[in-house]
mmCIF file of C-alpha atoms in Angstrom:
data_model
loop_
_atom_site.group_PDB
_atom_site.id
_atom_site.type_symbol
_atom_site.label_atom_id
_atom_site.label_comp_id
_atom_site.label_asym_id
_atom_site.label_seq_id
_atom_site.Cartn_x
_atom_site.Cartn_y
_atom_site.Cartn_z
ATOM 1 C CA MET A 1 0.127 -0.024 0.089
ATOM 2 C CA ASN A 2 0.966 3.540 -0.395
ATOM 3 C CA THR A 3 2.761 5.629 2.342
ATOM 4 C CA ARG A 4 0.929 8.441 4.214
ATOM 5 C CA LYS A 5 3.211 10.838 2.266
ATOM 6 C CA GLU A 6 2.328 9.421 -1.094
ATOM 7 C CA GLN A 7 -1.545 9.684 -0.100
ATOM 8 C CA ILE A 8 -1.005 13.309 1.094
ATOM 9 C CA ASP A 9 0.881 14.139 -2.066
ATOM 10 C CA SER A 10 -1.803 12.514 -4.265
ATOM 11 C CA PHE A 11 -4.494 14.595 -2.610
ATOM 12 C CA GLY A 12 -2.523 17.759 -3.137
ATOM 13 C CA ARG A 13 -2.090 16.889 -6.745
ATOM 14 C CA LEU A 14 -5.891 16.634 -6.914
ATOM 15 C CA LEU A 15 -6.301 20.136 -5.427
ATOM 16 C CA ASP A 16 -3.710 21.643 -7.805
ATOM 17 C CA ILE A 17 -5.473 19.916 -10.931
ATOM 18 C CA LEU A 18 -8.827 21.314 -9.846
ATOM 19 C CA ASP A 19 -7.487 24.733 -9.445
ATOM 20 C CA GLU A 20 -6.069 24.822 -12.798
ATOM 21 C CA LEU A 21 -9.485 23.272 -14.252
ATOM 22 C CA ARG A 22 -11.326 26.017 -12.604
ATOM 23 C CA VAL A 23 -9.376 28.603 -14.309
ATOM 24 C CA LYS A 24 -8.784 27.095 -17.754
ATOM 25 C CA CYS A 25 -11.696 24.779 -18.546
ATOM 26 C CA PRO A 26 -14.777 26.427 -19.653
ATOM 27 C CA TRP A 27 -17.137 23.795 -18.246
ATOM 28 C CA ASP A 28 -15.397 23.437 -14.932
ATOM 29 C CA ARG A 29 -15.247 27.241 -14.671
ATOM 30 C CA LYS A 30 -19.078 27.765 -14.972
ATOM 31 C CA GLN A 31 -20.126 24.968 -12.462
ATOM 32 C CA THR A 32 -21.964 25.989 -9.290
ATOM 33 C CA ASN A 33 -23.469 24.098 -6.221
ATOM 34 C CA GLU A 34 -26.660 23.662 -7.694
ATOM 35 C CA SER A 35 -25.357 22.638 -11.248
ATOM 36 C CA LEU A 36 -23.159 20.037 -9.698
ATOM 37 C CA ARG A 37 -25.793 18.711 -7.130
ATOM 38 C CA PRO A 38 -27.647 16.157 -9.632
ATOM 39 C CA ASN A 39 -24.284 14.715 -10.765
ATOM 40 C CA THR A 40 -23.081 14.382 -7.106
ATOM 41 C CA ILE A 41 -26.348 12.171 -6.431
ATOM 42 C CA GLU A 42 -25.664 10.149 -9.550
ATOM 43 C CA GLU A 43 -22.031 9.530 -8.612
ATOM 44 C CA VAL A 44 -23.087 8.401 -4.897
ATOM 45 C CA TYR A 45 -25.557 5.901 -6.552
ATOM 46 C CA GLU A 46 -22.906 4.531 -8.905
ATOM 47 C CA LEU A 47 -20.554 4.109 -5.886
ATOM 48 C CA CYS A 48 -23.481 2.311 -4.144
ATOM 49 C CA ASP A 49 -23.922 -0.016 -7.057
ATOM 50 C CA ALA A 50 -20.226 -0.944 -6.978
ATOM 51 C CA LEU A 51 -20.437 -1.408 -3.345
ATOM 52 C CA ILE A 52 -23.307 -3.778 -3.624
ATOM 53 C CA LYS A 53 -21.582 -5.758 -6.328
ATOM 54 C CA ASN A 54 -18.321 -5.678 -4.251
ATOM 55 C CA ASP A 55 -16.427 -4.506 -7.342
ATOM 56 C CA ASN A 56 -13.216 -3.291 -5.855
ATOM 57 C CA LYS A 57 -12.144 -1.857 -9.294
ATOM 58 C CA ASN A 58 -15.188 0.336 -9.627
ATOM 59 C CA ILE A 59 -15.320 1.079 -5.931
ATOM 60 C CA CYS A 60 -11.971 2.812 -6.343
ATOM 61 C CA LYS A 61 -13.124 4.550 -9.496
ATOM 62 C CA GLU A 62 -16.417 5.871 -8.075
ATOM 63 C CA LEU A 63 -14.682 7.034 -4.736
ATOM 64 C CA GLY A 64 -12.535 9.180 -6.974
ATOM 65 C CA ASP A 65 -15.651 10.650 -8.706
ATOM 66 C CA VAL A 66 -17.241 11.325 -5.400
ATOM 67 C CA LEU A 67 -13.998 12.838 -3.842
ATOM 68 C CA LEU A 68 -13.842 15.079 -6.862
ATOM 69 C CA HIS A 69 -17.237 16.477 -6.069
ATOM 70 C CA VAL A 70 -16.468 16.967 -2.363
ATOM 71 C CA VAL A 71 -13.162 18.730 -3.512
ATOM 72 C CA PHE A 72 -15.217 20.823 -6.167
ATOM 73 C CA TYR A 73 -17.552 22.120 -3.586
ATOM 74 C CA ALA A 74 -14.813 23.168 -1.176
ATOM 75 C CA LYS A 75 -13.217 25.211 -4.070
ATOM 76 C CA ILE A 76 -16.446 26.923 -4.803
ATOM 77 C CA GLY A 77 -16.676 27.664 -1.163
ATOM 78 C CA SER A 78 -13.174 29.045 -1.058
ATOM 79 C CA GLU A 79 -14.024 31.323 -3.945
ATOM 80 C CA THR A 80 -16.824 32.881 -1.988
ATOM 81 C CA GLY A 81 -14.713 33.180 1.009
ATOM 82 C CA SER A 82 -17.225 30.831 3.031
ATOM 83 C CA PHE A 83 -14.630 27.875 3.529
ATOM 84 C CA ASP A 84 -12.202 25.798 1.894
ATOM 85 C CA ILE A 85 -11.057 22.023 1.851
ATOM 86 C CA LYS A 86 -9.015 22.906 5.158
ATOM 87 C CA ASP A 87 -12.115 23.981 6.805
ATOM 88 C CA VAL A 88 -14.034 20.902 5.733
ATOM 89 C CA CYS A 89 -11.270 18.426 6.989
ATOM 90 C CA ASP A 90 -10.919 20.618 10.272
ATOM 91 C CA LYS A 91 -14.617 20.311 10.983
ATOM 92 C CA LEU A 92 -14.735 16.515 10.149
ATOM 93 C CA CYS A 93 -11.652 15.933 12.475
ATOM 94 C CA ASP A 94 -13.022 17.843 15.238
ATOM 95 C CA LYS A 95 -16.355 16.118 14.952
ATOM 96 C CA LEU A 96 -14.694 12.620 14.944
ATOM 97 C CA VAL A 97 -12.822 13.338 17.946
ATOM 98 C CA PHE A 98 -15.753 14.850 19.867
ATOM 99 C CA ARG A 99 -17.987 11.732 18.865
ATOM 100 C CA HIS A 100 -15.465 9.374 19.982
ATOM 101 C CA PRO A 101 -14.843 10.224 23.671
ATOM 102 C CA HIS A 102 -14.074 6.463 24.278
ATOM 103 C CA VAL A 103 -11.118 6.699 21.941
ATOM 104 C CA PHE A 104 -9.894 10.406 22.580
ATOM 105 C CA GLY A 105 -11.311 10.797 26.027
ATOM 106 C CA GLU A 106 -12.061 8.935 29.226
ATOM 107 C CA VAL A 107 -15.474 7.467 28.375
ATOM 108 C CA LYS A 108 -15.758 3.707 28.410
ATOM 109 C CA ALA A 109 -17.345 1.894 25.459
ATOM 110 C CA ASP A 110 -16.072 -1.591 24.766
ATOM 111 C CA THR A 111 -18.708 -2.601 22.278
ATOM 112 C CA ALA A 112 -20.227 -1.213 19.058
ATOM 113 C CA GLU A 113 -23.645 -1.345 20.826
ATOM 114 C CA LYS A 114 -22.333 0.849 23.645
ATOM 115 C CA VAL A 115 -21.004 3.311 21.110
ATOM 116 C CA SER A 116 -24.253 3.638 19.391
ATOM 117 C CA GLU A 117 -26.207 4.246 22.796
ATOM 118 C CA ASN A 118 -23.811 7.296 23.405
ATOM 119 C CA TRP A 119 -23.854 8.544 19.796
ATOM 120 C CA GLU A 120 -27.239 10.476 19.689
ATOM 121 C CA GLN A 121 -26.696 12.078 23.112
ATOM 122 C CA ILE A 122 -23.176 13.137 22.002
ATOM 123 C CA LYS A 123 -24.546 14.846 18.838
ATOM 124 C CA LEU A 124 -27.288 16.478 20.968
ATOM 125 C CA LYS A 125 -24.552 18.194 23.048
ATOM 126 C CA GLU A 126 -22.484 19.461 20.048
ATOM 127 C CA LYS A 127 -22.379 23.144 19.153
ATOM 128 C CA ASP A 128 -24.662 23.583 15.959
ATOM 129 C CA GLY A 129 -25.630 20.036 16.296
ATOM 130 C CA ASN A 130 -28.977 18.415 16.122
ATOM 131 C CA LYS A 131 -31.726 20.221 18.210
ATOM 132 C CA SER A 132 -33.654 17.011 18.537
ATOM 133 C CA VAL A 133 -33.296 13.245 18.139
ATOM 134 C CA LEU A 134 -34.784 13.097 14.659
ATOM 135 C CA SER A 135 -33.648 16.407 13.185
ATOM 136 C CA GLY A 136 -30.498 14.841 11.972
ATOM 137 C CA VAL A 137 -32.229 12.602 9.626
ATOM 138 C CA PRO A 138 -32.115 14.449 6.303
ATOM 139 C CA GLU A 139 -35.468 15.547 4.525
ATOM 140 C CA ALA A 140 -34.326 14.556 1.054
ATOM 141 C CA LEU A 141 -33.395 10.795 1.996
ATOM 142 C CA PRO A 142 -35.349 8.255 0.026
ATOM 143 C CA SER A 143 -38.352 7.176 2.096
ATOM 144 C CA LEU A 144 -37.038 3.562 2.660
ATOM 145 C CA ILE A 145 -33.764 4.683 4.050
ATOM 146 C CA LYS A 146 -35.196 7.539 5.901
ATOM 147 C CA ALA A 147 -37.659 5.110 7.698
ATOM 148 C CA TYR A 148 -34.732 2.980 8.869
ATOM 149 C CA ARG A 149 -32.559 5.962 10.165
ATOM 150 C CA ILE A 150 -35.644 7.421 12.082
ATOM 151 C CA GLN A 151 -36.087 4.009 13.757
ATOM 152 C CA ASP A 152 -32.284 3.593 14.342
ATOM 153 C CA LYS A 153 -32.243 7.076 16.145
ATOM 154 C CA ALA A 154 -35.240 6.270 18.116
ATOM 155 C CA ARG A 155 -33.688 3.134 19.112
ATOM 156 C CA ASN A 156 -30.378 4.869 20.351
ATOM 157 C CA VAL A 157 -32.440 6.759 22.981
ATOM 158 C CA GLY A 158 -34.333 3.712 24.162
ATOM 159 C CA PHE A 159 -37.457 3.874 22.014
ATOM 160 C CA ASP A 160 -37.694 0.395 20.807
ATOM 161 C CA TRP A 161 -39.344 -3.095 21.248
ATOM 162 C CA GLU A 162 -38.288 -4.828 24.418
ATOM 163 C CA ALA A 163 -37.912 -7.994 22.557
ATOM 164 C CA LYS A 164 -37.442 -8.009 18.673
ATOM 165 C CA GLU A 165 -39.918 -10.809 18.491
ATOM 166 C CA ASP A 166 -42.680 -8.580 19.537
ATOM 167 C CA VAL A 167 -42.435 -6.759 16.257
ATOM 168 C CA TRP A 168 -44.241 -9.555 14.237
ATOM 169 C CA LYS A 169 -47.607 -8.816 16.008
ATOM 170 C CA LYS A 170 -47.243 -5.116 14.812
ATOM 171 C CA VAL A 171 -46.388 -6.338 11.106
ATOM 172 C CA LYS A 172 -49.315 -8.617 11.058
ATOM 173 C CA GLU A 173 -51.641 -5.938 12.442
ATOM 174 C CA GLU A 174 -50.494 -3.582 9.874
ATOM 175 C CA ILE A 175 -51.045 -5.997 7.006
ATOM 176 C CA SER A 176 -54.632 -6.695 8.341
ATOM 177 C CA GLU A 177 -55.417 -2.984 8.440
ATOM 178 C CA PHE A 178 -54.050 -2.444 4.995
ATOM 179 C CA GLU A 179 -56.042 -5.489 3.645
ATOM 180 C CA GLU A 180 -59.108 -4.029 5.303
ATOM 181 C CA GLU A 181 -58.901 -0.440 3.599
ATOM 182 C CA VAL A 182 -58.157 -2.252 0.278
ATOM 183 C CA ASN A 183 -61.428 -4.268 0.534
ATOM 184 C CA ASN A 184 -63.141 -1.140 1.414
ATOM 185 C CA MET A 185 -61.789 0.490 -1.722
ATOM 186 C CA GLU A 186 -60.522 3.355 0.225
ATOM 187 C CA LYS A 187 -57.673 4.453 -1.788
ATOM 188 C CA ALA A 188 -56.166 7.113 0.521
ATOM 189 C CA LYS A 189 -56.531 5.031 3.633
ATOM 190 C CA ALA A 190 -55.021 2.013 1.831
ATOM 191 C CA GLU A 191 -52.162 4.049 0.754
ATOM 192 C CA SER A 192 -51.669 5.077 4.280
ATOM 193 C CA GLU A 193 -51.868 1.686 5.618
ATOM 194 C CA PHE A 194 -49.516 0.325 3.190
ATOM 195 C CA GLY A 195 -46.931 2.871 4.391
ATOM 196 C CA ASP A 196 -47.386 1.505 7.960
ATOM 197 C CA VAL A 197 -46.937 -1.949 6.450
ATOM 198 C CA MET A 198 -43.622 -0.949 4.991
ATOM 199 C CA PHE A 199 -42.499 1.055 8.214
ATOM 200 C CA SER A 200 -43.169 -2.106 10.364
ATOM 201 C CA LEU A 201 -41.342 -4.319 7.852
ATOM 202 C CA ILE A 202 -38.233 -2.062 7.839
ATOM 203 C CA ASN A 203 -38.494 -2.023 11.724
ATOM 204 C CA ALA A 204 -38.564 -5.894 11.486
ATOM 205 C CA ALA A 205 -35.393 -5.833 9.286
ATOM 206 C CA ARG A 206 -33.678 -3.586 11.622
ATOM 207 C CA LEU A 207 -34.213 -5.434 14.572
ATOM 208 C CA TYR A 208 -32.819 -8.624 12.642
ATOM 209 C CA LYS A 209 -29.812 -6.827 11.404
ATOM 210 C CA ILE A 210 -31.074 -6.800 7.929
ATOM 211 C CA ASN A 211 -30.367 -3.832 5.883
ATOM 212 C CA PRO A 212 -33.823 -3.246 4.017
ATOM 213 C CA GLU A 213 -32.075 -1.138 1.069
ATOM 214 C CA ASN A 214 -29.667 -3.785 0.276
ATOM 215 C CA ALA A 215 -32.059 -6.493 0.536
ATOM 216 C CA LEU A 216 -34.568 -4.918 -1.724
ATOM 217 C CA GLU A 217 -31.880 -3.899 -4.182
ATOM 218 C CA MET A 218 -30.864 -7.657 -4.267
ATOM 219 C CA THR A 219 -34.392 -8.588 -4.945
ATOM 220 C CA ASN A 220 -34.371 -5.975 -7.904
ATOM 221 C CA GLN A 221 -31.294 -7.520 -9.316
ATOM 222 C CA LYS A 222 -32.638 -11.063 -9.077
ATOM 223 C CA PHE A 223 -35.947 -9.959 -10.652
ATOM 224 C CA ILE A 224 -33.951 -8.488 -13.529
ATOM 225 C CA ARG A 225 -31.731 -11.452 -13.946
ATOM 226 C CA ARG A 226 -34.711 -13.869 -14.298
ATOM 227 C CA PHE A 227 -36.823 -11.544 -16.314
ATOM 228 C CA ASN A 228 -34.162 -10.997 -18.803
ATOM 229 C CA TYR A 229 -33.756 -14.685 -19.047
ATOM 230 C CA VAL A 230 -37.553 -15.075 -19.735
ATOM 231 C CA GLU A 231 -37.269 -12.288 -22.581
ATOM 232 C CA GLU A 232 -33.989 -13.667 -24.055
ATOM 233 C CA HIS A 233 -35.508 -17.239 -24.328
ATOM 234 C CA THR A 234 -38.909 -15.850 -25.773
ATOM 235 C CA ILE A 235 -36.905 -14.199 -28.471
ATOM 236 C CA LYS A 236 -35.080 -17.398 -29.178
ATOM 237 C CA GLN A 237 -38.324 -19.225 -29.797
ATOM 238 C CA GLY A 238 -39.313 -16.379 -32.292
ATOM 239 C CA LYS A 239 -42.011 -15.008 -29.971
ATOM 240 C CA ASN A 240 -42.802 -11.602 -28.458
ATOM 241 C CA LEU A 241 -43.489 -11.448 -24.780
ATOM 242 C CA LYS A 242 -46.779 -10.086 -25.277
ATOM 243 C CA ASP A 243 -47.718 -13.301 -27.455
ATOM 244 C CA MET A 244 -46.750 -15.420 -24.418
ATOM 245 C CA THR A 245 -49.237 -16.873 -21.992
ATOM 246 C CA LEU A 246 -48.725 -16.272 -18.334
ATOM 247 C CA GLU A 247 -48.125 -20.198 -17.834
ATOM 248 C CA GLU A 248 -45.350 -20.117 -20.522
ATOM 249 C CA MET A 249 -43.617 -17.182 -18.838
ATOM 250 C CA ASP A 250 -43.877 -18.861 -15.467
ATOM 251 C CA ALA A 251 -42.232 -21.928 -16.959
ATOM 252 C CA LEU A 252 -39.269 -19.981 -18.084
ATOM 253 C CA TRP A 253 -39.198 -17.987 -14.826
ATOM 254 C CA ASN A 254 -38.998 -21.179 -12.841
ATOM 255 C CA GLU A 255 -36.165 -22.290 -15.569
ATOM 256 C CA ALA A 256 -34.086 -19.347 -14.750
ATOM 257 C CA LYS A 257 -34.840 -20.044 -10.870
ATOM 258 C CA SER A 258 -33.604 -23.513 -11.225
ATOM 259 C CA LYS A 259 -30.444 -22.321 -12.728
ATOM 260 C CA GLY A 260 -29.719 -20.052 -9.744
ATOM 261 C CA LEU A 261 -30.299 -16.766 -11.623
#
C-alpha cells in the first residue's frame, strides 16, 4: 500500500489539478453548487452500485468521482470566502474526536452497541448539532432509507421493542389494516396503511440486522436477471413477450430460478 506521504501528495495533486481546471476549462469554470448537485447524487448511486457488487475496481473509481465532488464544492466555497478544503477537513476531524470520547477521552465503551447508545446524546451536545433526536435525518433521503434512520435514531435513546420478536405482532396488525382498507376501496386510507406496513417491515429488518435497502436491491437485481432470461428465451423461440401466456412465462421464470439466477 501507499505511504501516508504518497497519499497526501496525491491529494495535493488533486487540489492543484482542480485549481487549474477551474481557471482554464470552460465547463469546470461555470459549475455551481446547484449545477453539480444532480451529478453528485448520480455519482453516489454509482458508488453504491459498485459497493453492492463488491467490485473493488469500480469502488476505487467511483470513490474518486465522489471525492472530486467534495473537493469541487470546497473549491467553490473558497471562491466566496465561505470555507475551503482545510475547513472541511478540520470540522470533520473535530467532529470525529468529539463523537469518540471512548477513543480520545475518558469514556468507556467496549462494544459497538455501547458506542451507538452514546452517539445520539453526544450529537445533541454538539455546538450547532442536532436540536432533537430526529432532526439529524435529512429530509431529502429516499423514504426507505429515511424510515430505517428514523427507527435507528429512536432506538439509540431507548424507544424500541423490548424483545425483537414483538415486532411481528405489529407487522401482522398493519397488514390486516391494509387489507381491510383495500377491501373497502378506500384508496387514500389504503395508501396510508401500506406505508404503515412498509414501516413495520423495515423495523423488523432493523431488529434482525438486515439492511432493507440492500435486501430490496438484491431482489431487484434477481428479478432483472430472471426477467431478462424469460425475455431472451422468448426471443429465441421467435416469439414476443406479449404473445406469451402467463403459464409459458412462468415456466421460463422457474427455469431461470432453477439455474440459480
